[in-house]
Amino acid sequence: MSDKPIYVTQPYLPPLDEFIPYLQQIWDNKILTNGGPMHQQLEDALSDYLGVEHIALFNNGTIALLTALQSLRVTGEVITTPYSFVATAHSLLWNGIKPVFVDIDPDTLNLDPSKIEAAITPQTTAIMPVHCYGHPCDVQAIQKIADNYNLRVIYDAAHAFGVQDAEGSILRHGDLSVLSFHATKVFNTLEGGAIICPDAKTKQRINHLKNFGIVDEVTVVAPGINGKMSEVNAAFGLLQLQHIERAQARRKEINRIYREMLKDVQGIHIVEEAGEAVANYSYFPVLVETDYPLSRDELYLKLKNNNIFARRYFYPLISEFPMYRGMPSAQRGNLPVAFDVAEKVLCLPIYPALNDCDISRIVNFVKGN
Ligand SMILES: *Cc1c(COP(=O)(O)O)cnc(C)c1O
């Protein structure tokens, strides 16, 4: 059986002819970057869609994370999760900040708030949690600790586009939230990202920082970086946004089908939905438990040998990479849940173009057929 490869995700590409008018506008305007009309329109459209007041676009999520930390002048030590994509902790190292890893909650796979306090030292200035797989963190518990110890909270919300809790966007929590619009994410601008901030003044500072610190022709107020999103990327985002509802509806349906078909498979534990008001179904993580006939890696390889590229997100843990593994907080004894989950997790393919046949094929392999 020579089936086409199925990757863990596939970017949603609107019909090409729908992109041409956007390009025509850019050609007509002759503005390619530096906060042009497409950039402005996408900021407005996203703040509407997401239900947030202030959003600053970036050329990628990692530069947005770096800039978020700069904008709040975060220094010293920051408490974060080892169970994420490396960019989370790398953004701290690039700012000369020491990451301090704290274990995750076994149900939500997010930073475990009950373990944060023990990791706070006089050097701690902030917490950087991740809404892993788009499941909201325990934002109330985290804010309470931050308030008690006077810490900043910067959410790596790279997975959380469109996620809401009972009161609205999950992105309104903490001091800042950072999105990624990378090609592999639920909403993409090829490469891109954004910072959600609480007020116009903060956005102003972030806007300066993402443009070299330039205020006007003769004024530079900070050692800023080049974090600007181009007009072509912004235009692609505007077009994506036209299709987002339909794309999300299909993700939701795939999530439902997987849950139904896999619910009684021995040894396959489907990570619970967080009970949020609106999820984004960006990932479909399962844990391959010890009573499954194969090890996680055996199942991963079996799928791979059949052209199905499930991914072991997040294995290895960030804290296992050479630039982190010597740190006291990176030791296995400090992170028992994260180590355990990283050895069991497998993210199954989920994306709008995945059809029912593909899903059945994947499920059949998981069921051992
Ligand atoms: C994708 C991702 C990033 C990085 O975003 P880029 O836009 O690729 O730079 C950061 N954190 C997490 C958790 C991510 O998944």
Coordinates of C-alpha atoms and ligand atoms in Angstrom, one line a residue:
M1 CA 0.0 0.0 0.0
S2 CA 1.8 3.2 -1.2
D3 CA -0.3 5.8 0.5
K4 CA 0.6 9.5 0.4
P5 CA 2.5 10.7 3.4
I6 CA 0.5 12.2 6.2
Y7 CA 2.4 14.7 8.3
V8 CA 1.4 15.8 11.9
T9 CA 0.2 19.0 10.4
Q10 CA -0.3 20.6 7.0
P11 CA -0.7 24.4 6.6
Y12 CA -4.1 25.6 5.5
L13 CA -3.6 27.1 2.0
P14 CA -6.5 29.1 0.6
P15 CA -7.0 29.0 -3.2
L16 CA -4.1 30.7 -4.9
D17 CA -6.3 33.0 -7.0
E18 CA -7.7 34.5 -3.9
F19 CA -4.2 35.7 -2.9
I20 CA -3.6 37.6 -6.2
P21 CA -5.8 40.7 -5.4
Y22 CA -3.8 41.1 -2.2
L23 CA -0.5 41.0 -4.1
Q24 CA -1.9 43.4 -6.6
Q25 CA -2.7 45.9 -3.8
I26 CA 0.9 45.6 -2.5
W27 CA 2.2 46.2 -6.0
D28 CA 0.0 49.2 -6.3
N29 CA 0.9 50.6 -2.9
K30 CA 4.6 49.9 -3.4
I31 CA 4.9 49.5 0.3
L32 CA 6.5 46.2 1.3
T33 CA 7.1 46.5 5.0
N34 CA 7.6 49.0 7.9
G35 CA 4.0 48.9 9.1
G36 CA 2.2 49.3 5.8
P37 CA -1.6 49.1 5.1
M38 CA -1.7 45.3 5.2
H39 CA 0.1 45.2 8.5
Q40 CA -2.4 47.8 9.9
Q41 CA -5.4 45.9 8.5
L42 CA -4.2 42.6 10.0
E43 CA -3.7 44.1 13.4
D44 CA -7.2 45.4 13.3
A45 CA -8.7 42.2 12.0
L46 CA -6.9 40.0 14.6
S47 CA -7.8 42.2 17.5
D48 CA -11.4 41.8 16.4
Y49 CA -11.2 38.1 15.8
L50 CA -9.4 37.3 19.0
G51 CA -11.3 39.8 21.1
V52 CA -8.2 41.6 22.4
E53 CA -7.6 45.3 22.4
H54 CA -3.9 45.7 21.6
I55 CA -1.8 43.4 19.3
A56 CA 1.6 44.1 17.8
L57 CA 2.6 41.9 14.8
F58 CA 6.0 40.3 14.5
N59 CA 8.1 38.5 11.9
N60 CA 8.0 35.4 14.0
G61 CA 7.0 34.2 17.4
T62 CA 10.6 33.8 18.7
I63 CA 11.5 37.5 18.1
A64 CA 8.1 38.3 19.7
L65 CA 9.1 36.4 22.8
L66 CA 12.6 38.1 22.9
T67 CA 10.9 41.5 22.6
A68 CA 8.3 40.7 25.2
L69 CA 11.0 40.0 27.7
Q70 CA 12.9 43.2 26.7
S71 CA 9.8 45.3 26.9
L72 CA 9.3 44.4 30.5
R73 CA 13.0 44.6 31.3
V74 CA 12.9 41.0 32.7
T75 CA 16.3 39.9 34.2
G76 CA 17.7 37.3 36.6
E77 CA 15.7 34.1 36.8
V78 CA 12.4 33.1 35.1
I79 CA 10.3 30.1 36.0
T80 CA 9.2 28.1 33.0
T81 CA 8.2 24.7 31.7
P82 CA 10.5 22.1 30.3
Y83 CA 7.6 20.7 28.3
S84 CA 7.5 23.0 25.3
F85 CA 9.2 23.9 22.1
V86 CA 12.8 25.0 22.6
A87 CA 12.1 28.6 21.6
T88 CA 10.4 29.1 25.1
A89 CA 13.6 28.7 27.1
H90 CA 15.9 29.9 24.3
S91 CA 14.2 33.3 24.4
L92 CA 15.3 33.5 28.1
L93 CA 19.0 32.6 27.3
W94 CA 19.1 35.1 24.5
N95 CA 18.2 37.8 27.0
G96 CA 20.8 36.6 29.5
I97 CA 18.1 35.3 31.8
K98 CA 18.4 32.0 33.6
P99 CA 15.5 29.6 33.0
V100 CA 14.4 27.7 36.1
F101 CA 12.4 24.6 35.1
V102 CA 9.3 23.6 37.2
D103 CA 7.4 20.4 36.7
I104 CA 4.1 20.1 34.8
D105 CA 0.6 19.0 35.9
P106 CA -0.1 15.4 34.8
D107 CA -3.6 16.3 33.5
T108 CA -3.2 19.7 31.7
L109 CA 0.5 19.2 30.9
N110 CA 1.0 22.9 31.8
L111 CA 3.3 24.4 34.4
D112 CA 2.0 23.0 37.8
P113 CA 1.2 26.1 39.9
S114 CA 1.6 24.2 43.2
K115 CA 5.3 23.7 42.4
I116 CA 6.1 27.3 41.4
E117 CA 6.6 28.8 44.9
A118 CA 9.4 26.4 45.8
A119 CA 11.4 27.5 42.8
I120 CA 11.2 31.3 43.6
T121 CA 14.5 32.9 44.7
P122 CA 15.5 36.6 45.2
Q123 CA 16.6 36.6 41.6
T124 CA 13.2 35.5 40.2
T125 CA 11.5 38.3 38.2
A126 CA 8.9 36.5 36.1
I127 CA 7.0 33.3 35.2
M128 CA 6.8 32.2 31.5
P129 CA 4.1 29.5 31.3
V130 CA 3.0 27.9 28.0
H131 CA -0.7 27.1 27.1
C132 CA 0.5 23.7 25.9
Y133 CA -1.4 22.3 22.9
G134 CA -3.7 25.3 23.4
H135 CA -5.0 24.0 26.8
P136 CA -5.3 27.1 29.1
C137 CA -3.0 27.3 32.0
D138 CA -4.4 27.7 35.5
V139 CA -4.2 31.5 35.0
Q140 CA -5.8 32.4 38.3
A141 CA -3.4 30.3 40.4
I142 CA -0.4 31.7 38.4
Q143 CA -1.5 35.3 38.8
K144 CA -2.0 34.9 42.5
I145 CA 1.6 33.7 42.9
A146 CA 2.9 36.5 40.7
D147 CA 1.0 39.1 42.7
N148 CA 2.3 37.7 46.0
Y149 CA 5.9 37.8 44.9
N150 CA 5.7 40.8 42.5
L151 CA 6.6 38.7 39.4
R152 CA 5.7 39.4 35.8
V153 CA 3.8 36.8 33.8
I154 CA 4.6 36.3 30.1
Y155 CA 2.5 33.6 28.4
D156 CA 4.1 31.7 25.5
A157 CA 0.7 31.4 23.8
A158 CA 2.1 30.0 20.5
H159 CA -0.4 27.2 20.6
A160 CA -3.4 29.2 21.9
F161 CA -4.7 31.2 18.9
G162 CA -8.4 31.6 19.3
V163 CA -8.6 29.8 22.6
Q164 CA -11.1 31.3 25.1
D165 CA -12.2 30.6 28.7
A166 CA -15.6 31.4 30.1
E167 CA -14.9 35.2 30.1
G168 CA -13.2 35.6 26.8
S169 CA -9.8 35.3 25.1
I170 CA -7.2 33.4 27.1
L171 CA -4.7 36.0 25.7
R172 CA -5.9 38.7 28.1
H173 CA -4.1 37.0 31.1
G174 CA -0.7 37.9 32.4
D175 CA 1.3 40.9 31.5
L176 CA 1.8 39.8 27.9
S177 CA 1.0 36.9 25.7
V178 CA 3.0 35.9 22.7
L179 CA 1.5 34.1 19.6
S180 CA 3.3 32.3 16.8
F181 CA 1.9 32.4 13.2
H182 CA 4.5 29.9 11.9
A183 CA 3.4 27.7 9.0
T184 CA 2.8 24.8 11.3
K185 CA 0.4 26.7 13.6
V186 CA -3.4 26.9 13.5
F187 CA -3.3 30.4 12.0
N188 CA -0.3 31.2 9.9
T189 CA 1.4 34.0 8.0
L190 CA 4.1 31.7 6.6
E191 CA 6.4 33.1 9.4
G192 CA 4.9 35.5 11.9
G193 CA 4.0 36.2 15.5
A194 CA 2.4 38.8 17.8
I195 CA 2.4 40.2 21.3
I196 CA -0.9 40.8 23.0
C197 CA -0.5 43.7 25.5
P198 CA -2.9 45.4 27.9
D199 CA -2.6 49.1 26.9
A200 CA -1.5 51.5 24.2
K201 CA 1.5 52.7 26.1
T202 CA 2.9 49.1 26.3
K203 CA 2.2 48.6 22.6
Q204 CA 4.0 51.8 21.8
R205 CA 7.1 50.6 23.6
I206 CA 6.9 47.2 21.8
N207 CA 6.5 48.9 18.5
H208 CA 9.7 50.9 19.1
L209 CA 11.5 47.8 20.1
K210 CA 10.5 45.8 17.0
N211 CA 11.8 48.6 14.8
F212 CA 15.4 49.1 16.1
G213 CA 14.1 51.5 18.9
I214 CA 13.4 54.1 16.3
V215 CA 10.8 56.8 17.2
D216 CA 11.5 59.2 14.4
E217 CA 14.2 60.2 11.9
V218 CA 16.5 61.5 14.6
T219 CA 15.4 59.6 17.7
V220 CA 16.4 56.1 18.8
V221 CA 15.2 55.3 22.4
A222 CA 16.2 51.6 22.9
P223 CA 18.5 48.9 21.5
G224 CA 15.6 47.4 19.5
I225 CA 15.6 44.6 17.0
N226 CA 14.1 44.0 13.5
G227 CA 10.8 42.3 14.4
K228 CA 8.6 43.7 11.7
M229 CA 6.1 41.7 9.7
S230 CA 6.2 42.3 5.9
E231 CA 3.2 43.3 3.9
V232 CA 3.1 39.9 2.0
N233 CA 3.0 38.0 5.3
A234 CA 0.3 40.3 6.6
A235 CA -1.7 39.9 3.4
F236 CA -1.5 36.1 3.7
G237 CA -2.8 36.4 7.2
L238 CA -5.8 38.5 6.1
L239 CA -6.7 35.8 3.6
Q240 CA -6.2 33.0 6.1
L241 CA -8.6 34.8 8.4
Q242 CA -11.3 34.7 5.8
H243 CA -11.1 30.9 6.0
I244 CA -10.4 30.3 9.7
E245 CA -13.9 29.4 10.8
R246 CA -14.3 26.6 8.3
A247 CA -10.7 25.3 9.0
Q248 CA -11.4 25.3 12.7
A249 CA -14.7 23.5 12.3
R250 CA -12.9 20.7 10.5
R251 CA -10.3 20.5 13.2
K252 CA -13.1 20.2 15.8
E253 CA -14.7 17.4 13.8
I254 CA -11.4 15.5 13.5
N255 CA -10.9 15.8 17.2
R256 CA -14.4 14.4 17.8
I257 CA -13.8 11.4 15.4
Y258 CA -10.4 10.5 17.0
R259 CA -11.9 10.6 20.5
E260 CA -14.8 8.4 19.5
M261 CA -12.7 5.9 17.6
L262 CA -9.8 5.7 20.1
K263 CA -11.8 5.8 23.4
D264 CA -11.6 2.1 24.2
V265 CA -8.2 1.3 22.9
Q266 CA -6.2 -0.3 25.8
G267 CA -3.1 1.7 26.7
I268 CA -4.0 4.8 24.7
H269 CA -4.8 7.7 27.0
I270 CA -6.3 10.7 25.2
V271 CA -5.1 13.9 26.8
E272 CA -8.3 15.5 28.3
E273 CA -9.7 18.7 26.9
A274 CA -9.3 21.4 29.4
G275 CA -13.0 22.2 29.6
E276 CA -12.5 25.6 28.1
A277 CA -15.2 27.5 26.4
V278 CA -13.5 27.5 23.0
A279 CA -10.6 25.2 22.1
N280 CA -8.5 25.4 18.9
Y281 CA -7.8 21.7 18.3
S282 CA -4.3 22.5 17.3
Y283 CA -2.8 19.2 18.4
F284 CA -4.1 15.7 19.2
P285 CA -1.8 14.3 21.9
V286 CA -2.2 10.8 23.3
L287 CA -0.1 9.1 25.9
V288 CA 1.0 5.5 25.1
E289 CA 0.8 3.8 28.5
T290 CA 2.6 0.7 29.6
D291 CA -0.4 -1.5 29.0
Y292 CA -0.3 -0.8 25.3
P293 CA 1.2 -3.7 23.3
L294 CA 4.0 -1.5 21.8
S295 CA 6.2 1.1 23.4
R296 CA 5.6 4.7 22.3
D297 CA 8.7 4.6 20.1
E298 CA 7.6 1.4 18.5
L299 CA 4.2 2.9 17.7
Y300 CA 5.9 6.0 16.4
L301 CA 8.1 3.9 14.1
K302 CA 5.2 1.7 12.9
L303 CA 3.3 4.8 11.8
K304 CA 6.4 6.3 10.2
N305 CA 7.0 3.1 8.3
N306 CA 3.5 3.4 6.9
N307 CA 4.0 7.0 5.9
I308 CA 2.2 8.5 8.9
F309 CA 4.5 11.1 10.6
A310 CA 3.1 11.5 14.1
R311 CA 5.4 13.5 16.3
R312 CA 6.8 13.1 19.8
Y313 CA 6.0 16.7 21.0
F314 CA 7.6 17.4 23.5
Y315 CA 10.4 14.8 23.5
P316 CA 13.2 15.4 24.5
L317 CA 12.3 17.9 27.1
I318 CA 13.8 21.4 26.6
S319 CA 15.8 20.8 29.8
E320 CA 17.5 17.7 28.2
F321 CA 19.3 19.8 25.6
P322 CA 23.0 20.4 26.2
M323 CA 22.6 24.1 27.0
Y324 CA 20.2 23.3 29.8
R325 CA 20.8 19.8 31.1
G326 CA 23.5 20.8 33.6
M327 CA 21.2 23.1 35.5
P328 CA 19.9 21.9 38.9
S329 CA 16.3 22.5 37.9
A330 CA 16.8 20.3 34.8
Q331 CA 17.4 17.2 36.8
R332 CA 15.0 14.3 36.5
G333 CA 14.2 14.3 40.2
N334 CA 12.9 17.9 39.8
L335 CA 10.7 17.1 36.8
P336 CA 9.2 13.6 37.3
V337 CA 5.9 14.3 35.5
A338 CA 7.5 16.0 32.6
F339 CA 10.0 13.2 32.0
D340 CA 7.2 10.6 32.3
V341 CA 4.9 12.4 29.8
A342 CA 7.7 13.1 27.3
E343 CA 8.4 9.4 27.2
K344 CA 4.7 8.5 26.5
V345 CA 3.4 11.3 24.3
L346 CA 2.6 11.1 20.6
C347 CA 0.8 13.8 18.7
L348 CA -1.4 12.3 15.9
P349 CA -2.0 14.2 12.7
I350 CA -4.6 16.9 12.8
Y351 CA -5.2 19.5 10.1
P352 CA -8.2 20.7 8.1
A353 CA -7.4 18.7 4.9
L354 CA -7.1 15.4 6.8
N355 CA -10.0 13.4 5.4
D356 CA -12.1 10.6 7.1
C357 CA -10.1 7.9 5.2
D358 CA -6.8 9.2 6.5
I359 CA -8.2 9.2 10.0
S360 CA -9.4 5.6 9.7
R361 CA -6.0 4.6 8.4
I362 CA -4.3 6.2 11.4
V363 CA -6.7 4.8 13.9
N364 CA -6.4 1.3 12.4
F365 CA -2.7 1.3 12.9
V366 CA -3.0 2.6 16.5
K367 CA -5.6 -0.2 17.1
G368 CA -3.0 -2.7 16.0
N369 CA -4.8 -3.7 12.8
Ligands
LIG1 C1 6.1 27.6 17.4 C2 6.5 27.9 18.8 C3 7.3 29.0 19.2 C4 8.1 29.8 18.2 O1 7.4 30.4 17.2 P1 8.1 30.8 15.8 O2 7.0 31.6 15.2 O3 8.3 29.5 15.1 O4 9.3 31.5 16.1 C5 7.5 29.3 20.5 N1 6.9 28.6 21.5 C6 6.1 27.5 21.2 C7 5.5 26.8 22.3 C8 5.9 27.1 19.9 O5 5.2 26.1 19.6

